[in-house]
Short mmCIF file of N, CA and C in Angstrom, two decimals:
data_model
loop_
_atom_site.label_atom_id
_atom_site.label_comp_id
_atom_site.label_asym_id
_atom_site.label_seq_id
_atom_site.Cartn_x
_atom_site.Cartn_y
_atom_site.Cartn_z
N GLN A 290 78.82 103.98 92.79
CA GLN A 290 78.99 103.49 94.16
C GLN A 290 80.47 103.48 94.52
N VAL A 291 80.81 104.24 95.56
CA VAL A 291 82.20 104.33 96.01
C VAL A 291 82.59 103.05 96.72
N GLN A 292 83.79 102.57 96.42
CA GLN A 292 84.27 101.36 97.05
C GLN A 292 85.77 101.46 97.28
N LEU A 293 86.21 100.98 98.44
CA LEU A 293 87.62 100.85 98.78
C LEU A 293 87.89 99.38 99.07
N VAL A 294 88.88 98.81 98.39
CA VAL A 294 89.18 97.40 98.57
C VAL A 294 90.65 97.24 98.92
N GLU A 295 90.90 96.72 100.13
CA GLU A 295 92.28 96.49 100.57
C GLU A 295 92.74 95.10 100.18
N SER A 296 94.03 94.97 99.97
CA SER A 296 94.64 93.67 99.68
C SER A 296 96.09 93.69 100.15
N GLY A 297 96.70 92.51 100.20
CA GLY A 297 98.11 92.42 100.55
C GLY A 297 98.40 91.94 101.96
N GLY A 298 97.36 91.75 102.76
CA GLY A 298 97.58 91.27 104.10
C GLY A 298 98.02 89.81 104.12
N GLY A 299 98.43 89.35 105.30
CA GLY A 299 98.84 87.96 105.43
C GLY A 299 99.64 87.73 106.68
N LEU A 300 100.29 86.58 106.72
CA LEU A 300 101.12 86.17 107.86
C LEU A 300 102.59 86.42 107.51
N VAL A 301 103.30 87.09 108.41
CA VAL A 301 104.71 87.38 108.19
C VAL A 301 105.46 87.25 109.50
N GLN A 302 106.71 86.88 109.42
CA GLN A 302 107.54 86.76 110.62
C GLN A 302 108.00 88.13 111.11
N PRO A 303 108.28 88.24 112.39
CA PRO A 303 108.83 89.50 112.91
C PRO A 303 110.07 89.91 112.12
N GLY A 304 110.15 91.20 111.81
CA GLY A 304 111.25 91.71 111.00
C GLY A 304 110.98 91.69 109.52
N GLY A 305 109.90 91.05 109.11
CA GLY A 305 109.56 90.95 107.71
C GLY A 305 108.82 92.17 107.18
N SER A 306 108.40 92.07 105.92
CA SER A 306 107.73 93.19 105.25
C SER A 306 106.46 92.72 104.57
N LEU A 307 105.52 93.66 104.46
CA LEU A 307 104.31 93.47 103.67
C LEU A 307 103.97 94.79 103.01
N ARG A 308 103.27 94.69 101.89
CA ARG A 308 102.80 95.89 101.20
C ARG A 308 101.29 95.78 101.03
N LEU A 309 100.58 96.68 101.66
CA LEU A 309 99.12 96.74 101.52
C LEU A 309 98.75 97.71 100.40
N THR A 310 97.70 97.37 99.69
CA THR A 310 97.20 98.24 98.63
C THR A 310 95.71 98.45 98.81
N CYS A 311 95.28 99.67 98.59
CA CYS A 311 93.86 100.03 98.64
C CYS A 311 93.46 100.53 97.24
N GLU A 312 92.52 99.85 96.63
CA GLU A 312 92.04 100.24 95.31
C GLU A 312 90.70 100.96 95.44
N ALA A 313 90.63 102.17 94.89
CA ALA A 313 89.43 102.98 94.98
C ALA A 313 88.66 102.96 93.68
N SER A 314 87.35 102.89 93.78
CA SER A 314 86.51 102.94 92.60
C SER A 314 85.24 103.71 92.90
N GLY A 315 84.62 104.24 91.84
CA GLY A 315 83.36 104.95 92.01
C GLY A 315 83.50 106.41 92.41
N PHE A 316 84.73 106.90 92.57
CA PHE A 316 84.92 108.30 92.95
C PHE A 316 84.76 109.20 91.73
N THR A 317 84.08 110.33 91.92
CA THR A 317 83.99 111.31 90.86
C THR A 317 85.37 111.93 90.62
N SER A 318 86.07 112.23 91.73
CA SER A 318 87.42 112.77 91.62
C SER A 318 88.25 112.29 92.80
N PHE A 319 88.95 111.18 92.60
CA PHE A 319 89.77 110.60 93.66
C PHE A 319 90.85 111.57 94.12
N SER A 320 91.31 112.43 93.22
CA SER A 320 92.39 113.37 93.54
C SER A 320 92.00 114.40 94.59
N MET A 321 90.73 114.51 94.90
CA MET A 321 90.28 115.46 95.91
C MET A 321 90.29 114.87 97.31
N PHE A 322 90.60 113.60 97.44
CA PHE A 322 90.45 112.92 98.72
C PHE A 322 91.78 112.67 99.42
N ASN A 323 91.79 112.95 100.71
CA ASN A 323 92.89 112.60 101.57
C ASN A 323 92.70 111.14 101.99
N MET A 324 93.80 110.41 102.04
CA MET A 324 93.72 108.98 102.30
C MET A 324 94.47 108.62 103.57
N LYS A 325 93.92 107.68 104.30
CA LYS A 325 94.54 107.23 105.55
C LYS A 325 94.48 105.70 105.64
N TRP A 326 95.36 105.18 106.46
CA TRP A 326 95.30 103.79 106.91
C TRP A 326 95.08 103.80 108.42
N TYR A 327 94.18 102.95 108.87
CA TYR A 327 93.93 102.71 110.28
C TYR A 327 94.12 101.22 110.53
N ARG A 328 94.20 100.86 111.80
CA ARG A 328 94.25 99.43 112.15
C ARG A 328 93.52 99.20 113.45
N GLN A 329 93.07 97.97 113.61
CA GLN A 329 92.37 97.59 114.83
C GLN A 329 92.82 96.20 115.24
N ALA A 330 93.43 96.15 116.42
CA ALA A 330 93.87 94.88 116.99
C ALA A 330 92.74 94.29 117.84
N PRO A 331 92.76 92.98 118.07
CA PRO A 331 91.70 92.35 118.87
C PRO A 331 91.59 93.00 120.24
N GLY A 332 90.38 93.38 120.62
CA GLY A 332 90.14 93.96 121.92
C GLY A 332 90.55 95.41 122.07
N LYS A 333 90.99 96.02 120.98
CA LYS A 333 91.42 97.42 121.03
C LYS A 333 90.60 98.28 120.07
N GLU A 334 90.67 99.59 120.30
CA GLU A 334 89.98 100.51 119.41
C GLU A 334 90.78 100.70 118.12
N ARG A 335 90.06 101.12 117.09
CA ARG A 335 90.72 101.42 115.84
C ARG A 335 91.65 102.60 116.02
N GLU A 336 92.85 102.53 115.46
CA GLU A 336 93.81 103.60 115.64
C GLU A 336 94.39 104.05 114.30
N PHE A 337 94.78 105.31 114.26
CA PHE A 337 95.39 105.90 113.08
C PHE A 337 96.79 105.31 112.86
N VAL A 338 97.12 105.06 111.59
CA VAL A 338 98.44 104.54 111.24
C VAL A 338 99.22 105.54 110.37
N ALA A 339 98.62 105.95 109.25
CA ALA A 339 99.33 106.82 108.32
C ALA A 339 98.33 107.58 107.46
N ALA A 340 98.78 108.75 106.97
CA ALA A 340 97.92 109.58 106.13
C ALA A 340 98.73 110.21 105.00
N ILE A 341 98.04 110.47 103.89
CA ILE A 341 98.66 111.19 102.77
C ILE A 341 97.59 112.12 102.21
N ILE A 342 97.97 113.38 102.00
CA ILE A 342 96.97 114.34 101.55
C ILE A 342 96.67 114.15 100.07
N HIS A 343 95.66 114.86 99.59
CA HIS A 343 95.15 114.62 98.25
C HIS A 343 96.20 114.86 97.16
N THR A 344 97.15 115.77 97.41
CA THR A 344 98.20 116.02 96.41
C THR A 344 99.32 114.98 96.49
N GLY A 345 99.40 114.28 97.59
CA GLY A 345 100.47 113.30 97.78
C GLY A 345 101.76 113.88 98.31
N HIS A 346 101.77 115.19 98.57
CA HIS A 346 103.03 115.84 98.96
C HIS A 346 103.30 115.81 100.45
N ILE A 347 102.30 115.53 101.24
CA ILE A 347 102.47 115.54 102.69
C ILE A 347 101.97 114.22 103.25
N THR A 348 102.76 113.65 104.12
CA THR A 348 102.39 112.41 104.79
C THR A 348 102.53 112.59 106.30
N ARG A 349 101.86 111.73 107.03
CA ARG A 349 101.92 111.77 108.49
C ARG A 349 101.80 110.35 109.01
N TYR A 350 102.47 110.07 110.13
CA TYR A 350 102.50 108.72 110.66
C TYR A 350 102.28 108.71 112.16
N ALA A 351 101.72 107.61 112.64
CA ALA A 351 101.65 107.39 114.07
C ALA A 351 103.08 107.16 114.58
N ASP A 352 103.33 107.56 115.81
CA ASP A 352 104.67 107.39 116.38
C ASP A 352 105.12 105.93 116.35
N SER A 353 104.18 105.03 116.52
CA SER A 353 104.50 103.61 116.62
C SER A 353 105.01 103.01 115.31
N VAL A 354 104.74 103.68 114.17
CA VAL A 354 105.16 103.13 112.88
C VAL A 354 106.14 104.04 112.15
N GLN A 355 106.39 105.22 112.72
CA GLN A 355 107.29 106.18 112.07
C GLN A 355 108.65 105.53 111.80
N GLY A 356 109.13 105.67 110.57
CA GLY A 356 110.42 105.10 110.20
C GLY A 356 110.35 103.66 109.73
N ARG A 357 109.21 103.01 109.91
CA ARG A 357 109.06 101.61 109.46
C ARG A 357 108.04 101.47 108.34
N PHE A 358 107.03 102.32 108.36
CA PHE A 358 105.95 102.27 107.36
C PHE A 358 106.06 103.47 106.43
N THR A 359 105.64 103.25 105.17
CA THR A 359 105.63 104.33 104.19
C THR A 359 104.32 104.30 103.41
N ILE A 360 103.62 105.42 103.42
CA ILE A 360 102.38 105.53 102.67
C ILE A 360 102.64 106.26 101.36
N SER A 361 101.96 105.82 100.30
CA SER A 361 102.10 106.47 99.00
C SER A 361 100.78 106.33 98.24
N ARG A 362 100.65 107.14 97.20
CA ARG A 362 99.43 107.05 96.40
C ARG A 362 99.77 107.20 94.93
N ASP A 363 98.98 106.55 94.10
CA ASP A 363 99.05 106.71 92.66
C ASP A 363 97.66 107.16 92.22
N THR A 364 97.51 108.46 92.09
CA THR A 364 96.18 109.01 91.81
C THR A 364 95.66 108.54 90.45
N ALA A 365 96.53 108.40 89.49
CA ALA A 365 96.10 107.95 88.16
C ALA A 365 95.52 106.55 88.22
N LYS A 366 96.11 105.69 89.05
CA LYS A 366 95.63 104.32 89.19
C LYS A 366 94.59 104.19 90.29
N ARG A 367 94.38 105.29 91.04
CA ARG A 367 93.41 105.28 92.14
C ARG A 367 93.77 104.24 93.20
N THR A 368 95.02 104.23 93.57
CA THR A 368 95.46 103.31 94.60
C THR A 368 96.26 104.04 95.68
N VAL A 369 96.22 103.49 96.87
CA VAL A 369 97.03 103.95 97.99
C VAL A 369 97.72 102.73 98.56
N SER A 370 99.00 102.86 98.85
CA SER A 370 99.76 101.72 99.36
C SER A 370 100.35 102.03 100.72
N LEU A 371 100.59 100.98 101.47
CA LEU A 371 101.26 101.08 102.76
C LEU A 371 102.36 100.03 102.77
N GLN A 372 103.60 100.49 102.64
CA GLN A 372 104.76 99.59 102.72
C GLN A 372 105.14 99.46 104.19
N MET A 373 105.12 98.23 104.68
CA MET A 373 105.38 97.98 106.10
C MET A 373 106.65 97.15 106.23
N ASP A 374 107.67 97.72 106.81
CA ASP A 374 108.95 97.05 107.02
C ASP A 374 109.22 96.86 108.50
N SER A 375 110.16 96.00 108.81
CA SER A 375 110.55 95.73 110.21
C SER A 375 109.33 95.48 111.07
N LEU A 376 108.47 94.62 110.59
CA LEU A 376 107.21 94.36 111.29
C LEU A 376 107.42 93.72 112.65
N LYS A 377 106.57 94.08 113.59
CA LYS A 377 106.62 93.58 114.95
C LYS A 377 105.31 92.87 115.28
N PRO A 378 105.32 91.98 116.25
CA PRO A 378 104.08 91.30 116.63
C PRO A 378 102.96 92.28 116.99
N GLU A 379 103.32 93.41 117.57
CA GLU A 379 102.31 94.41 117.95
C GLU A 379 101.69 95.12 116.75
N ASP A 380 102.21 94.87 115.55
CA ASP A 380 101.57 95.40 114.35
C ASP A 380 100.42 94.53 113.88
N THR A 381 100.23 93.39 114.52
CA THR A 381 99.13 92.50 114.16
C THR A 381 97.79 93.19 114.36
N ALA A 382 96.99 93.24 113.30
CA ALA A 382 95.71 93.93 113.34
C ALA A 382 95.01 93.77 111.99
N VAL A 383 93.76 94.19 111.96
CA VAL A 383 93.07 94.37 110.68
C VAL A 383 93.35 95.80 110.23
N TYR A 384 93.81 95.96 109.01
CA TYR A 384 94.18 97.27 108.48
C TYR A 384 93.09 97.76 107.54
N TYR A 385 92.67 99.00 107.76
CA TYR A 385 91.57 99.59 107.00
C TYR A 385 92.04 100.81 106.21
N CYS A 386 91.54 100.93 105.01
CA CYS A 386 91.77 102.09 104.17
C CYS A 386 90.61 103.09 104.39
N ASN A 387 90.95 104.36 104.42
CA ASN A 387 89.96 105.41 104.68
C ASN A 387 90.15 106.55 103.67
N ALA A 388 89.05 107.02 103.13
CA ALA A 388 89.08 108.17 102.23
C ALA A 388 88.20 109.27 102.82
N ALA A 389 88.71 110.49 102.89
CA ALA A 389 87.94 111.61 103.42
C ALA A 389 88.14 112.82 102.51
N GLY A 390 87.04 113.51 102.22
CA GLY A 390 87.15 114.68 101.35
C GLY A 390 85.78 115.24 101.05
N PRO A 391 85.65 116.08 100.04
CA PRO A 391 86.79 116.55 99.24
C PRO A 391 87.68 117.52 100.01
N TYR A 392 88.95 117.47 99.76
CA TYR A 392 89.97 118.30 100.40
C TYR A 392 89.81 118.18 101.92
N SER A 393 89.74 119.29 102.65
CA SER A 393 89.63 119.24 104.10
C SER A 393 88.19 119.35 104.59
N TYR A 394 87.25 119.39 103.67
CA TYR A 394 85.85 119.54 104.07
C TYR A 394 85.33 118.28 104.74
N ASN A 395 85.84 117.13 104.28
CA ASN A 395 85.48 115.85 104.91
C ASN A 395 83.97 115.64 105.00
N THR A 396 83.29 116.06 103.98
CA THR A 396 81.85 115.81 103.95
C THR A 396 81.52 114.39 103.52
N HIS A 397 82.50 113.73 102.92
CA HIS A 397 82.32 112.36 102.47
C HIS A 397 83.46 111.52 103.03
N ILE A 398 83.10 110.48 103.77
CA ILE A 398 84.09 109.59 104.38
C ILE A 398 83.73 108.16 104.03
N TYR A 399 84.74 107.41 103.58
CA TYR A 399 84.52 106.03 103.16
C TYR A 399 85.55 105.11 103.79
N TRP A 400 85.14 103.87 104.02
CA TRP A 400 86.01 102.85 104.62
C TRP A 400 86.02 101.60 103.75
N GLY A 401 87.16 100.93 103.75
CA GLY A 401 87.23 99.62 103.15
C GLY A 401 86.83 98.55 104.14
N GLN A 402 86.85 97.30 103.71
CA GLN A 402 86.41 96.20 104.56
C GLN A 402 87.52 95.65 105.44
N GLY A 403 88.76 96.04 105.16
CA GLY A 403 89.89 95.63 105.98
C GLY A 403 90.63 94.42 105.45
N THR A 404 91.91 94.34 105.82
CA THR A 404 92.73 93.18 105.47
C THR A 404 93.56 92.80 106.70
N GLN A 405 93.63 91.52 106.99
CA GLN A 405 94.30 91.04 108.20
C GLN A 405 95.81 90.96 108.00
N VAL A 406 96.53 91.52 108.96
CA VAL A 406 97.99 91.39 109.01
C VAL A 406 98.35 90.70 110.32
N THR A 407 99.07 89.60 110.23
CA THR A 407 99.50 88.86 111.40
C THR A 407 101.01 88.73 111.38
N VAL A 408 101.64 89.22 112.46
CA VAL A 408 103.10 89.15 112.57
C VAL A 408 103.42 88.16 113.69
N SER A 409 103.96 87.03 113.31
CA SER A 409 104.20 85.96 114.28
C SER A 409 105.26 85.00 113.75
N SER A 410 106.02 84.44 114.68
CA SER A 410 107.01 83.44 114.31
C SER A 410 106.44 82.03 114.44
#
């Protein structure tokens, strides 16, 4: 049974940092999957935040987080992380981990349950 479990969310002041981690389990081959982070703020649709391809060599970011967030993966540990710096109140949302694959076929897509990030003074 495939499972994605996010952790690391919490309450942080504007300008602060948080590191989210997504732990994957049950995958036959985690290295075949492209990983993404999405977020959903209250009353808004879920939006793309960051992506890293299965090899880990290419990353992509939403314009709103470019230069502040960094996505990385440790395939051996089956984890994906999102380092969030210079946080703003508008970053407040539930953050979701997403796995899609294998490779670009995207025949299998999985979601985690989400972790709450609140940026407030």
